[in-house]
GROMACS .gro file of C-alpha atoms in nm:
model
  231
    1MET     CA    1  12.088  13.313   9.655
    2GLU     CA    2  11.942  13.469   9.340
    3ALA     CA    3  12.101  13.576   9.024
    4GLY     CA    4  11.975  13.738   8.705
    5MET     CA    5  11.684  13.959   8.666
    6GLY     CA    6  11.303  13.907   8.680
    7GLY     CA    7  11.008  13.866   8.458
    8SER     CA    8  10.766  13.580   8.392
    9GLY     CA    9  10.619  13.435   8.072
   10ARG     CA   10  10.669  13.761   7.894
   11PRO     CA   11  10.873  14.028   8.093
   12GLY     CA   12  10.620  14.270   8.271
   13THR     CA   13  10.314  14.029   8.263
   14ARG     CA   14  10.209  13.705   8.446
   15PRO     CA   15  10.255  13.391   8.225
   16ASP     CA   16   9.957  13.220   8.087
   17LEU     CA   17  10.103  12.891   8.209
   18VAL     CA   18  10.375  12.776   8.453
   19ILE     CA   19  10.548  12.456   8.358
   20PHE     CA   20  10.730  12.283   8.632
   21ASP     CA   21  10.986  12.023   8.611
   22CYS     CA   22  10.952  11.759   8.881
   23ASP     CA   23  11.271  11.607   9.003
   24GLY     CA   24  11.479  11.869   9.180
   25VAL     CA   25  11.209  12.132   9.156
   26LEU     CA   26  10.904  11.992   9.315
   27ILE     CA   27  11.043  11.668   9.486
   28ASP     CA   28  11.408  11.645   9.617
   29SER     CA   29  11.455  11.319   9.424
   30GLU     CA   30  11.773  11.388   9.225
   31PRO     CA   31  12.021  11.274   9.518
   32ILE     CA   32  11.823  10.953   9.538
   33SER     CA   33  11.790  10.887   9.168
   34LEU     CA   34  12.139  10.974   9.083
   35VAL     CA   35  12.280  10.727   9.355
   36ARG     CA   36  12.060  10.449   9.226
   37LEU     CA   37  12.148  10.509   8.857
   38THR     CA   38  12.521  10.523   8.937
   39ASP     CA   39  12.500  10.191   9.130
   40ASN     CA   40  12.306  10.026   8.857
   41LEU     CA   41  12.534  10.152   8.574
   42ASN     CA   42  12.829  10.012   8.777
   43ARG     CA   43  12.652   9.692   8.809
   44ILE     CA   44  12.650   9.640   8.439
   45GLY     CA   45  13.009   9.738   8.388
   46VAL     CA   46  12.994  10.099   8.329
   47PRO     CA   47  13.291  10.270   8.515
   48ILE     CA   48  13.127  10.597   8.614
   49ASP     CA   49  13.118  10.782   8.947
   50LEU     CA   50  12.836  10.980   9.105
   51ASP     CA   51  12.983  11.314   9.034
   52THR     CA   52  13.008  11.236   8.671
   53VAL     CA   53  12.651  11.084   8.648
   54ALA     CA   54  12.523  11.405   8.826
   55ARG     CA   55  12.709  11.638   8.598
   56ARG     CA   56  12.616  11.466   8.274
   57PHE     CA   57  12.277  11.310   8.335
   58THR     CA   58  12.074  11.538   8.568
   59GLY     CA   59  11.744  11.620   8.406
   60THR     CA   60  11.800  11.381   8.119
   61SER     CA   61  11.563  11.101   8.008
   62MET     CA   62  11.660  10.730   8.056
   63THR     CA   63  11.670  10.689   7.661
   64SER     CA   64  11.919  10.963   7.624
   65ILE     CA   65  12.131  10.847   7.905
   66MET     CA   66  12.165  10.492   7.771
   67ALA     CA   67  12.229  10.624   7.429
   68HIS     CA   68  12.530  10.822   7.574
   69ILE     CA   69  12.643  10.517   7.784
   70ALA     CA   70  12.653  10.303   7.469
   71ALA     CA   71  12.839  10.564   7.272
   72ASP     CA   72  13.096  10.658   7.528
   73TYR     CA   73  13.164  10.354   7.724
   74GLY     CA   74  13.061  10.081   7.475
   75VAL     CA   75  12.824   9.925   7.724
   76THR     CA   76  12.476   9.814   7.598
   77ALA     CA   77  12.231   9.769   7.859
   78PRO     CA   78  12.069   9.435   7.900
   79ALA     CA   79  11.713   9.381   7.850
   80GLY     CA   80  11.493   9.525   8.118
   81PHE     CA   81  11.763   9.726   8.258
   82ALA     CA   82  11.552  10.055   8.261
   83ASP     CA   83  11.280   9.875   8.427
   84GLU     CA   84  11.510   9.756   8.693
   85VAL     CA   85  11.650  10.105   8.759
   86ARG     CA   86  11.300  10.256   8.778
   87ALA     CA   87  11.189   9.971   9.028
   88ASP     CA   88  11.513  10.032   9.259
   89THR     CA   89  11.455  10.395   9.243
   90LEU     CA   90  11.093  10.371   9.353
   91ARG     CA   91  11.177  10.151   9.642
   92ALA     CA   92  11.433  10.425   9.748
   93PHE     CA   93  11.163  10.676   9.713
   94GLU     CA   94  10.932  10.493   9.957
   95ALA     CA   95  11.196  10.527  10.227
   96GLU     CA   96  11.359  10.861  10.138
   97LEU     CA   97  11.167  11.082   9.916
   98THR     CA   98  11.038  11.438  10.027
   99ALA     CA   99  10.888  11.754   9.851
  100ILE     CA  100  11.111  12.052   9.816
  101ALA     CA  101  11.045  12.280  10.115
  102GLY     CA  102  10.771  12.528  10.051
  103VAL     CA  103  10.626  12.364   9.740
  104ALA     CA  104  10.290  12.268   9.874
  105GLU     CA  105  10.233  12.615  10.042
  106VAL     CA  106  10.331  12.803   9.723
  107LEU     CA  107  10.129  12.580   9.488
  108GLY     CA  108   9.816  12.590   9.721
  109THR     CA  109   9.814  12.984   9.677
  110LEU     CA  110   9.983  13.044   9.328
  111PRO     CA  111   9.694  13.174   9.099
  112ASP     CA  112   9.847  13.079   8.764
  113ARG     CA  113   9.762  12.780   8.548
  114ARG     CA  114  10.021  12.512   8.590
  115CYS     CA  115  10.138  12.161   8.487
  116VAL     CA  116  10.422  11.934   8.530
  117ALA     CA  117  10.660  11.836   8.238
  118SER     CA  118  10.941  11.583   8.346
  119SER     CA  119  11.194  11.356   8.194
  120SER     CA  120  11.067  11.076   8.431
  121ASP     CA  121  10.824  10.811   8.309
  122PRO     CA  122  10.449  10.844   8.384
  123ALA     CA  123  10.456  10.573   8.659
  124ARG     CA  124  10.738  10.724   8.854
  125LEU     CA  125  10.600  11.067   8.814
  126SER     CA  126  10.262  10.956   8.953
  127HIS     CA  127  10.419  10.752   9.229
  128ALA     CA  128  10.657  11.028   9.343
  129LEU     CA  129  10.389  11.306   9.326
  130THR     CA  130  10.147  11.088   9.514
  131LEU     CA  131  10.405  11.004   9.784
  132THR     CA  132  10.465  11.364   9.851
  133GLY     CA  133  10.109  11.477   9.846
  134LEU     CA  134  10.153  11.718   9.544
  135LEU     CA  135   9.972  11.522   9.257
  136PRO     CA  136   9.627  11.675   9.342
  137LEU     CA  137   9.766  12.047   9.308
  138PHE     CA  138   9.816  11.983   8.930
  139GLY     CA  139   9.461  11.854   8.854
  140GLY     CA  140   9.602  11.574   8.621
  141HIS     CA  141   9.811  11.801   8.416
  142VAL     CA  142  10.121  11.600   8.424
  143PHE     CA  143  10.331  11.526   8.114
  144SER     CA  144  10.622  11.285   8.065
  145ALA     CA  145  10.912  11.264   7.812
  146SER     CA  146  10.768  10.929   7.715
  147MET     CA  147  10.485  11.117   7.535
  148VAL     CA  148  10.716  11.275   7.281
  149LYS     CA  149  10.978  11.175   7.041
  150ARG     CA  150  11.288  11.353   7.189
  151GLY     CA  151  11.334  11.424   7.547
  152LYS     CA  152  11.533  11.723   7.710
  153PRO     CA  153  11.737  11.929   7.600
  154PHE     CA  154  11.505  11.897   7.289
  155PRO     CA  155  11.206  12.132   7.326
  156ASP     CA  156  10.952  11.861   7.237
  157LEU     CA  157  10.818  11.795   7.583
  158PHE     CA  158  10.766  12.173   7.664
  159LEU     CA  159  10.591  12.230   7.349
  160TYR     CA  160  10.372  11.925   7.391
  161ALA     CA  161  10.264  12.038   7.733
  162ALA     CA  162  10.184  12.392   7.604
  163GLU     CA  163   9.980  12.254   7.328
  164ARG     CA  164   9.779  12.019   7.557
  165MET     CA  165   9.733  12.318   7.791
  166GLY     CA  166   9.619  12.556   7.514
  167ALA     CA  167   9.904  12.799   7.592
  168ASP     CA  168  10.112  13.004   7.344
  169PRO     CA  169  10.485  12.894   7.407
  170GLY     CA  170  10.592  13.237   7.428
  171ALA     CA  171  10.359  13.313   7.722
  172CYS     CA  172  10.494  13.012   7.925
  173LEU     CA  173  10.728  13.022   8.217
  174VAL     CA  174  10.937  12.707   8.295
  175ILE     CA  175  11.075  12.630   8.633
  176GLU     CA  176  11.395  12.397   8.581
  177ASP     CA  177  11.684  12.284   8.790
  178SER     CA  178  11.903  12.120   8.513
  179VAL     CA  179  12.109  12.258   8.221
  180PRO     CA  180  11.919  12.034   7.968
  181GLY     CA  181  11.588  12.141   8.114
  182VAL     CA  182  11.672  12.503   8.071
  183ARG     CA  183  11.801  12.456   7.721
  184ALA     CA  184  11.488  12.273   7.633
  185ALA     CA  185  11.265  12.549   7.750
  186ARG     CA  186  11.460  12.816   7.571
  187ALA     CA  187  11.457  12.606   7.269
  188ALA     CA  188  11.081  12.600   7.289
  189GLY     CA  189  11.070  12.978   7.298
  190MET     CA  190  10.982  12.993   7.662
  191ARG     CA  191  11.103  13.211   7.941
  192VAL     CA  192  11.260  12.993   8.223
  193PHE     CA  193  11.369  13.038   8.602
  194GLY     CA  194  11.645  12.816   8.737
  195PHE     CA  195  11.585  12.657   9.059
  196SER     CA  196  11.891  12.562   9.271
  197GLY     CA  197  11.746  12.435   9.597
  198GLY     CA  198  11.755  12.083   9.538
  199GLY     CA  199  11.977  11.857   9.728
  200HIS     CA  200  12.179  11.774   9.405
  201TRP     CA  201  12.305  12.133   9.379
  202ARG     CA  202  12.617  12.131   9.603
  203HIS     CA  203  12.869  12.323   9.395
  204ASP     CA  204  12.893  12.698   9.375
  205PRO     CA  205  12.860  12.721   8.991
  206ALA     CA  206  12.500  12.619   9.011
  207ALA     CA  207  12.377  12.978   8.911
  208ALA     CA  208  12.628  13.015   8.659
  209ASP     CA  209  12.560  12.693   8.493
  210LEU     CA  210  12.165  12.752   8.475
  211LEU     CA  211  12.217  13.117   8.373
  212GLY     CA  212  12.463  13.009   8.094
  213ALA     CA  213  12.214  12.775   7.966
  214GLY     CA  214  11.958  13.057   7.934
  215ALA     CA  215  11.764  13.095   8.258
  216ALA     CA  216  11.648  13.456   8.317
  217LEU     CA  217  11.734  13.419   8.690
  218VAL     CA  218  11.821  13.151   8.946
  219PHE     CA  219  11.673  13.119   9.292
  220ASP     CA  220  11.723  12.856   9.574
  221GLU     CA  221  11.411  12.906   9.801
  222PHE     CA  222  11.086  12.799   9.640
  223ARG     CA  223  10.890  13.024   9.864
  224ARG     CA  224  11.026  13.329   9.667
  225LEU     CA  225  10.860  13.195   9.342
  226PRO     CA  226  10.531  13.410   9.365
  227GLU     CA  227  10.718  13.738   9.417
  228LEU     CA  228  10.946  13.654   9.129
  229ILE     CA  229  10.661  13.567   8.896
  230ALA     CA  230  10.505  13.896   8.994
  231ALA     CA  231  10.810  14.105   8.928
   0.00000   0.00000   0.00000
């Protein structure tokens, strides 16, 4: 499935930098993470189900999630809650985590400069990318929302990544799987492709959701990325 029309950092040219989200783009972690988050929220008294968590919080930092939980449900997380969720999720990763099909092959041949910019914390990012064998493919260029003041859907993380990589935001291409991530990329002045091949996208409006947020196109097979960048 593909929707929208092509182009890269600037339409008709290759991007100076390709910025990849991690969860749901490089690794098929979102189904695992969302289940663990839902169970832990239920544990502290938040009456929320998996579908609601997936719809509202996919691609969102833990800081933003807990702010929404406090505002909408009146539940303040106990001390150490975020660390407990993180540890629980990492244990599940050890047993279940896989890379998105085709990622290693594509990154092994893609000529463009690249980095990762994710809402996940640095420890989780490093652990997940190491488990799936993808970390060496980014040469240490991995950036977390914990490095900036505001997470997605604000543009701070993408702008920070571009600055650290010495790239003009207008010449960057972002690969994102979530509405907050697409909105963050567009707010940063970057072109963005939506990816809907992760296990958490189980509903038909995936393309409409990402296109509506500002993605130039949506694709669901990672192996198609080189041809889409070249278009």
